Coordinates of C-alpha atoms in Angstrom, one line a residue:
M19 CA -0.3 0.0 -0.2
N20 CA 1.1 3.2 -1.2
I21 CA -1.1 6.3 -0.7
I22 CA 0.1 10.0 -1.4
M23 CA -1.7 13.0 -1.1
S24 CA -1.5 16.5 -1.4
Y25 CA -3.7 19.5 -0.5
I26 CA -4.4 22.7 -0.1
D27 CA -6.6 24.7 2.1
H28 CA -7.7 28.0 4.5
K29 CA -4.7 27.2 6.2
A30 CA -1.8 27.9 4.2
A31 CA -3.8 29.3 1.2
N32 CA -6.3 32.4 1.1
I33 CA -8.8 33.0 -0.8
S34 CA -7.3 33.8 -4.0
E35 CA -5.0 32.0 -3.5
R36 CA -8.0 29.1 -3.5
E37 CA -9.7 30.3 -6.4
L38 CA -6.4 29.4 -8.7
F39 CA -6.8 25.7 -7.2
T40 CA -10.5 25.4 -7.9
F41 CA -12.2 22.8 -10.8
T42 CA -14.8 22.7 -13.6
S43 CA -16.5 19.9 -13.5
S44 CA -14.5 19.4 -17.6
E45 CA -11.0 20.4 -15.2
V46 CA -12.2 17.2 -12.8
C47 CA -12.6 15.0 -16.5
K48 CA -9.6 16.1 -17.6
L49 CA -7.6 15.1 -14.1
Y50 CA -9.5 11.6 -14.4
K51 CA -8.5 11.1 -18.3
R52 CA -4.6 12.5 -16.8
I53 CA -4.0 10.3 -14.5
K54 CA -4.8 7.1 -16.5
D55 CA -2.1 8.1 -17.9
F56 CA 0.4 7.4 -15.7
K57 CA 1.3 3.1 -15.6
D58 CA 2.3 4.0 -11.6
I59 CA -0.8 5.2 -10.5
L60 CA -2.7 2.9 -9.5
G61 CA -6.0 5.3 -8.4
G62 CA -7.0 8.9 -8.0
V63 CA -9.4 10.9 -5.9
L64 CA -9.8 14.8 -6.1
I65 CA -11.4 16.4 -3.4
A66 CA -12.1 20.0 -4.1
T67 CA -14.6 21.9 -1.6
C68 CA -14.4 26.3 -1.8
N69 CA -12.1 25.8 1.4
R70 CA -9.8 22.5 0.1
T71 CA -8.3 21.0 -3.0
E72 CA -7.1 17.7 -2.7
L73 CA -5.6 14.9 -4.6
Y74 CA -5.2 11.2 -2.8
L75 CA -3.2 8.8 -5.0
S76 CA -2.5 4.9 -5.0
M77 CA 0.6 4.5 -6.3
K78 CA 2.6 0.4 -6.5
D79 CA 4.4 0.1 -4.4
G80 CA 8.5 1.7 -3.6
K81 CA 7.1 4.9 -6.1
F82 CA 6.9 8.4 -5.5
Y83 CA 4.3 10.9 -7.4
D84 CA 3.5 14.3 -6.2
P85 CA -0.1 14.8 -7.0
F86 CA 0.5 18.6 -6.3
E87 CA 2.2 18.7 -10.2
L88 CA -0.9 17.5 -11.5
I89 CA -3.2 19.7 -9.8
C90 CA -0.3 22.4 -11.3
E91 CA -1.0 20.7 -14.3
I92 CA -4.2 20.9 -15.0
K93 CA -4.8 24.4 -13.5
E94 CA -1.4 25.6 -15.6
Q95 CA 0.1 26.6 -12.1
N96 CA 4.2 26.8 -11.8
T97 CA 4.4 24.3 -8.9
D98 CA 7.7 25.5 -7.8
E99 CA 5.1 29.6 -7.5
M100 CA 2.7 27.7 -5.8
S101 CA 3.9 25.2 -3.4
R102 CA 4.2 27.4 -0.6
V103 CA 1.1 27.0 -0.5
K104 CA 0.7 23.4 -0.3
K105 CA 1.1 20.3 1.1
T106 CA 2.0 16.9 1.0
L107 CA 1.6 13.5 3.1
S108 CA 2.3 9.5 2.8
G109 CA 0.9 6.5 4.4
H110 CA -0.8 6.5 7.7
D111 CA -0.3 10.7 7.5
A112 CA -2.1 10.5 4.0
I113 CA -4.7 8.2 5.9
R114 CA -5.5 9.7 9.3
H115 CA -6.1 13.6 7.0
L116 CA -8.9 11.7 4.9
M117 CA -10.1 10.2 8.2
L118 CA -10.3 14.3 10.1
V119 CA -11.4 16.0 6.5
A120 CA -14.6 13.7 6.5
S121 CA -14.7 14.5 10.3
G122 CA -15.3 18.3 10.1
T123 CA -12.1 18.8 12.3
E124 CA -9.8 20.1 9.5
S125 CA -13.4 23.1 8.1
Q126 CA -12.3 26.3 8.0
I127 CA -16.0 26.1 9.8
W128 CA -15.5 23.6 12.6
G129 CA -17.8 21.1 12.8
D130 CA -19.0 21.2 8.7
A131 CA -21.9 19.9 8.4
Q132 CA -21.2 19.6 4.3
I133 CA -18.3 17.7 4.4
I134 CA -19.3 14.2 4.3
S135 CA -21.9 14.4 1.2
Q136 CA -18.3 16.0 -0.1
V137 CA -15.6 13.9 0.4
R138 CA -18.5 10.8 -0.2
D139 CA -19.3 12.6 -3.5
A140 CA -15.7 13.0 -4.3
A141 CA -15.2 9.0 -4.1
R142 CA -18.5 8.6 -6.4
T143 CA -17.1 10.5 -9.0
A144 CA -13.5 9.0 -9.2
K145 CA -15.5 5.6 -9.4
E146 CA -18.1 6.7 -12.6
E147 CA -14.7 7.4 -13.7
K148 CA -12.7 4.6 -13.7
T149 CA -9.8 6.3 -11.8
T150 CA -10.5 4.4 -8.4
D151 CA -8.8 1.0 -6.8
S152 CA -9.9 -1.5 -3.9
I153 CA -7.4 0.4 -1.8
L154 CA -8.8 4.3 -2.7
N155 CA -13.2 2.4 -2.0
V156 CA -12.2 1.1 1.0
L157 CA -9.6 3.9 2.4
F158 CA -13.1 6.9 1.6
R159 CA -15.8 4.9 2.9
N160 CA -13.6 3.9 6.1
A161 CA -13.4 7.6 6.2
I162 CA -17.0 8.4 5.6
S163 CA -17.8 6.1 8.0
A164 CA -15.8 8.3 10.3
G165 CA -16.8 11.4 9.3
K166 CA -20.8 9.8 9.9
K167 CA -20.1 8.4 13.5
V168 CA -17.8 11.8 14.5
K169 CA -21.3 13.7 13.5
T170 CA -23.3 11.7 15.5
N171 CA -21.7 11.4 18.7
I172 CA -19.9 14.6 18.9
D173 CA -22.4 17.8 20.1
F174 CA -20.3 20.6 18.5
N175 CA -22.2 23.1 20.7
L176 CA -22.1 24.5 17.1
S177 CA -25.9 26.4 15.1
D178 CA -24.7 27.2 12.6
N179 CA -21.5 24.7 11.6
S180 CA -21.9 26.0 7.8
T181 CA -21.3 28.3 5.2
A182 CA -24.8 29.1 4.5
L183 CA -26.0 28.9 8.6
K184 CA -22.9 30.8 9.5
A185 CA -24.5 33.8 6.1
V186 CA -27.4 33.6 8.0
S187 CA -26.4 33.8 11.2
I188 CA -24.9 37.0 10.3
L189 CA -27.7 38.7 8.7
N190 CA -29.2 38.1 12.3
E191 CA -27.2 40.3 13.5
K192 CA -27.4 42.8 11.0
E193 CA -30.3 46.1 11.8
D194 CA -32.8 46.2 9.3
I195 CA -32.3 43.6 6.8
N196 CA -35.3 41.9 6.1
K197 CA -35.4 40.9 2.3
V198 CA -32.4 39.2 1.0
L199 CA -32.0 37.7 -2.7
I200 CA -30.2 34.4 -3.7
I201 CA -27.5 34.3 -6.1
G202 CA -28.4 30.5 -6.9
N203 CA -30.1 27.3 -6.8
G204 CA -27.6 24.4 -6.2
V205 CA -27.7 23.0 -2.7
I206 CA -25.6 26.1 -0.4
G207 CA -27.9 28.2 -2.1
R208 CA -30.8 26.2 -1.4
L209 CA -29.4 25.2 2.4
V210 CA -29.3 29.1 2.4
G211 CA -33.0 30.1 1.3
E212 CA -34.3 27.4 3.9
S213 CA -32.4 29.1 6.9
L214 CA -33.4 32.7 5.8
V215 CA -37.7 32.0 6.1
A216 CA -36.8 29.5 9.4
N217 CA -34.6 32.6 10.3
K218 CA -38.6 35.8 9.2
F219 CA -36.4 36.9 6.6
E220 CA -38.3 37.3 3.0
A221 CA -36.1 35.4 0.9
T222 CA -35.6 35.4 -3.4
M223 CA -33.7 33.3 -5.7
T224 CA -33.3 33.4 -8.7
L225 CA -33.2 31.2 -11.7
R226 CA -31.5 31.0 -15.4
Q227 CA -33.7 30.1 -18.3
F228 CA -32.5 27.6 -19.4
K229 CA -32.3 25.3 -17.1
S230 CA -33.5 22.0 -17.8
G231 CA -35.7 19.9 -15.9
A232 CA -37.4 19.7 -12.5
I233 CA -36.1 23.0 -10.5
S234 CA -36.7 22.5 -6.2
V235 CA -37.3 25.6 -4.8
P236 CA -37.5 25.9 -1.3
R237 CA -41.4 26.9 0.1
K238 CA -41.6 30.4 1.1
I239 CA -39.4 32.1 -1.4
D240 CA -40.2 33.9 -4.3
T241 CA -38.1 33.6 -7.8
V242 CA -35.9 36.2 -10.0
S243 CA -34.9 35.4 -13.2
Y244 CA -30.8 35.2 -12.9
A245 CA -30.8 38.2 -16.2
D246 CA -33.1 40.5 -14.5
R247 CA -30.7 40.5 -11.5
Y248 CA -29.5 43.6 -11.8
K249 CA -33.6 45.2 -12.3
V250 CA -33.8 43.8 -9.1
I251 CA -30.9 44.7 -6.8
S252 CA -31.9 47.4 -5.6
D253 CA -35.5 46.0 -4.1
F254 CA -33.3 44.1 -0.7
D255 CA -31.5 45.1 2.0
A256 CA -28.5 41.8 1.5
V257 CA -27.5 39.7 -1.3
I258 CA -25.7 36.0 -0.8
S259 CA -24.1 34.6 -4.5
A260 CA -23.1 30.8 -3.5
T261 CA -22.6 30.0 -7.6
M262 CA -20.7 27.4 -9.1
S263 CA -20.4 29.9 -11.8
P264 CA -16.3 30.5 -13.2
H265 CA -16.9 34.0 -13.4
Y266 CA -18.8 36.3 -11.5
T267 CA -22.6 36.6 -11.1
L268 CA -22.5 40.5 -10.3
H269 CA -20.1 43.0 -11.5
Y270 CA -19.2 46.4 -10.9
E271 CA -19.1 47.3 -14.4
D272 CA -22.5 46.5 -14.6
M273 CA -23.8 47.3 -10.6
K274 CA -21.9 51.0 -10.4
D275 CA -24.7 53.5 -12.4
I276 CA -27.5 52.3 -10.2
S277 CA -27.9 54.2 -7.6
K278 CA -29.1 52.2 -4.1
W279 CA -27.8 48.8 -3.0
P280 CA -27.9 46.6 -0.7
K281 CA -26.3 46.9 2.5
V282 CA -25.1 43.4 3.3
F283 CA -23.3 40.9 0.7
I284 CA -22.0 37.6 1.0
D285 CA -20.5 35.5 -1.0
L286 CA -20.2 32.5 -0.4
A287 CA -18.8 30.6 -4.3
M288 CA -14.8 29.4 -4.4
P289 CA -14.6 31.1 -7.4
R290 CA -16.4 34.5 -5.9
D291 CA -19.2 35.0 -7.0
I292 CA -19.2 38.8 -6.6
D293 CA -16.3 41.6 -8.1
P294 CA -14.1 43.0 -5.2
R295 CA -14.4 46.2 -6.6
I296 CA -17.8 46.5 -5.3
V297 CA -16.7 46.7 -2.3
E298 CA -13.6 49.6 -2.4
N299 CA -14.1 53.0 -1.9
D300 CA -12.2 54.5 -4.7
N301 CA -14.4 53.0 -6.9
F302 CA -17.6 54.6 -5.6
E303 CA -19.0 57.3 -8.3
I304 CA -22.8 57.8 -6.8
Q305 CA -22.6 59.2 -3.1
R306 CA -23.7 55.9 -1.3
E307 CA -22.8 53.8 2.1
I308 CA -21.4 51.3 1.9
P309 CA -21.4 48.0 1.9
Q310 CA -20.5 45.2 3.9
Y311 CA -19.0 42.7 2.0
Y312 CA -18.2 38.3 3.7
D313 CA -16.0 36.1 2.0
L314 CA -15.7 32.8 2.7
D315 CA -12.6 33.4 4.9
M316 CA -14.2 36.2 6.4
I317 CA -17.6 34.5 7.3
S318 CA -15.6 32.6 9.4
R319 CA -13.1 34.4 11.6
D320 CA -14.0 34.9 14.3
E321 CA -15.3 31.5 15.0
V322 CA -15.7 30.6 18.3
M323 CA -14.1 27.3 18.6
E324 CA -14.0 26.9 22.5
S325 CA -15.3 23.8 21.9
K326 CA -12.6 22.2 20.3
E327 CA -10.2 20.6 23.2
D328 CA -13.2 19.3 24.8
H329 CA -14.2 17.1 21.8
M330 CA -10.4 16.4 20.3
F331 CA -10.0 13.4 22.6
E332 CA -13.5 11.9 21.4
I333 CA -12.7 12.6 17.9
N334 CA -9.3 11.2 18.0
E335 CA -10.6 8.2 19.9
I336 CA -13.6 7.8 16.2
V337 CA -10.7 8.4 13.9
H338 CA -8.3 5.7 15.4
E339 CA -10.8 3.5 15.5
F340 CA -11.8 3.5 11.3
E341 CA -8.6 3.5 10.9
Q342 CA -7.7 0.4 13.1
E343 CA -10.7 -1.1 10.2
F344 CA -9.3 0.1 7.8
Y345 CA -5.5 -1.6 8.5
R346 CA -7.4 -5.0 9.4
W347 CA -9.0 -5.4 5.7
Y348 CA -5.9 -4.4 4.2
D349 CA -4.2 -7.1 6.0
Y350 CA -6.9 -9.9 5.7
R351 CA -6.7 -9.1 2.0
M352 CA -2.7 -9.5 1.8
T353 CA -3.0 -13.1 3.5
M354 CA -6.0 -13.4 0.4
G355 CA -3.1 -12.9 -1.9
G356 CA -2.7 -9.5 -2.7
I357 CA -5.3 -6.8 -3.6
K358 CA -6.0 -6.6 -7.3

């Protein structure tokens, strides 16, 4: 068994640096196709979320390849220049890291409620692309099980342990915020919408006209065409944008002549949805109140972390349990003639 992984996350890379390593669906396919070109790589799984990009490789025994080189190749980044923001782990350290990631302890918002499904989706995509081997399949299955047990057994004592809930909690602390425009109808956008309704906000969600099939919109939420977002934005006190678009959903050039702006802009996307120039003082040609702006790093910066020490011992015990289960499986397979 020879597991090697590289990652870029919120601990070493700021939001501008992490944006360089976000993967579109086509880039994920390109990466997996490239992995198949290496005879010494038996399998690979990419985890790509708002706060981390991680590539796990299962290598032939005695072989080494830095997964970060593959990441940089697909993203057309200079490996030497960007190596300062990455970390590479192997063997036990790589296995334990994955278990902790799935448990939510490595997330920017500690105890992140969304990370288990993100790890599960990553493993499923790799399996669909036929780039996993039995070692990675079982490793990720055990990591997901560890994450589930942590989520079940540990009371993180966090009422807002996701970016969506954190965004709504920020609005709850503001005065005179009633009407909120949600840009994006994906998983995060819907979570935001449900939380806004539960907290008595008036919420409206943008919908793109070209989308086909059934569109899910949470109850009690109005809708507006995405194409009309600039026409209606003056009607709202706050905007929360959470799409998977590689481009801005709100451009400064399209906003600058609008006389009335929302008081708060919250950007939950990676790469960012909202043009940062919108809140730069020098760009205010029309006299208006400077809005408040939050990106992913900002909404997590003031998180209360007191519960960490109280829970890490128990979390480590759970992680150790599933590590040992993985190693027992591997040892058994080896006694049966190796892993196919």
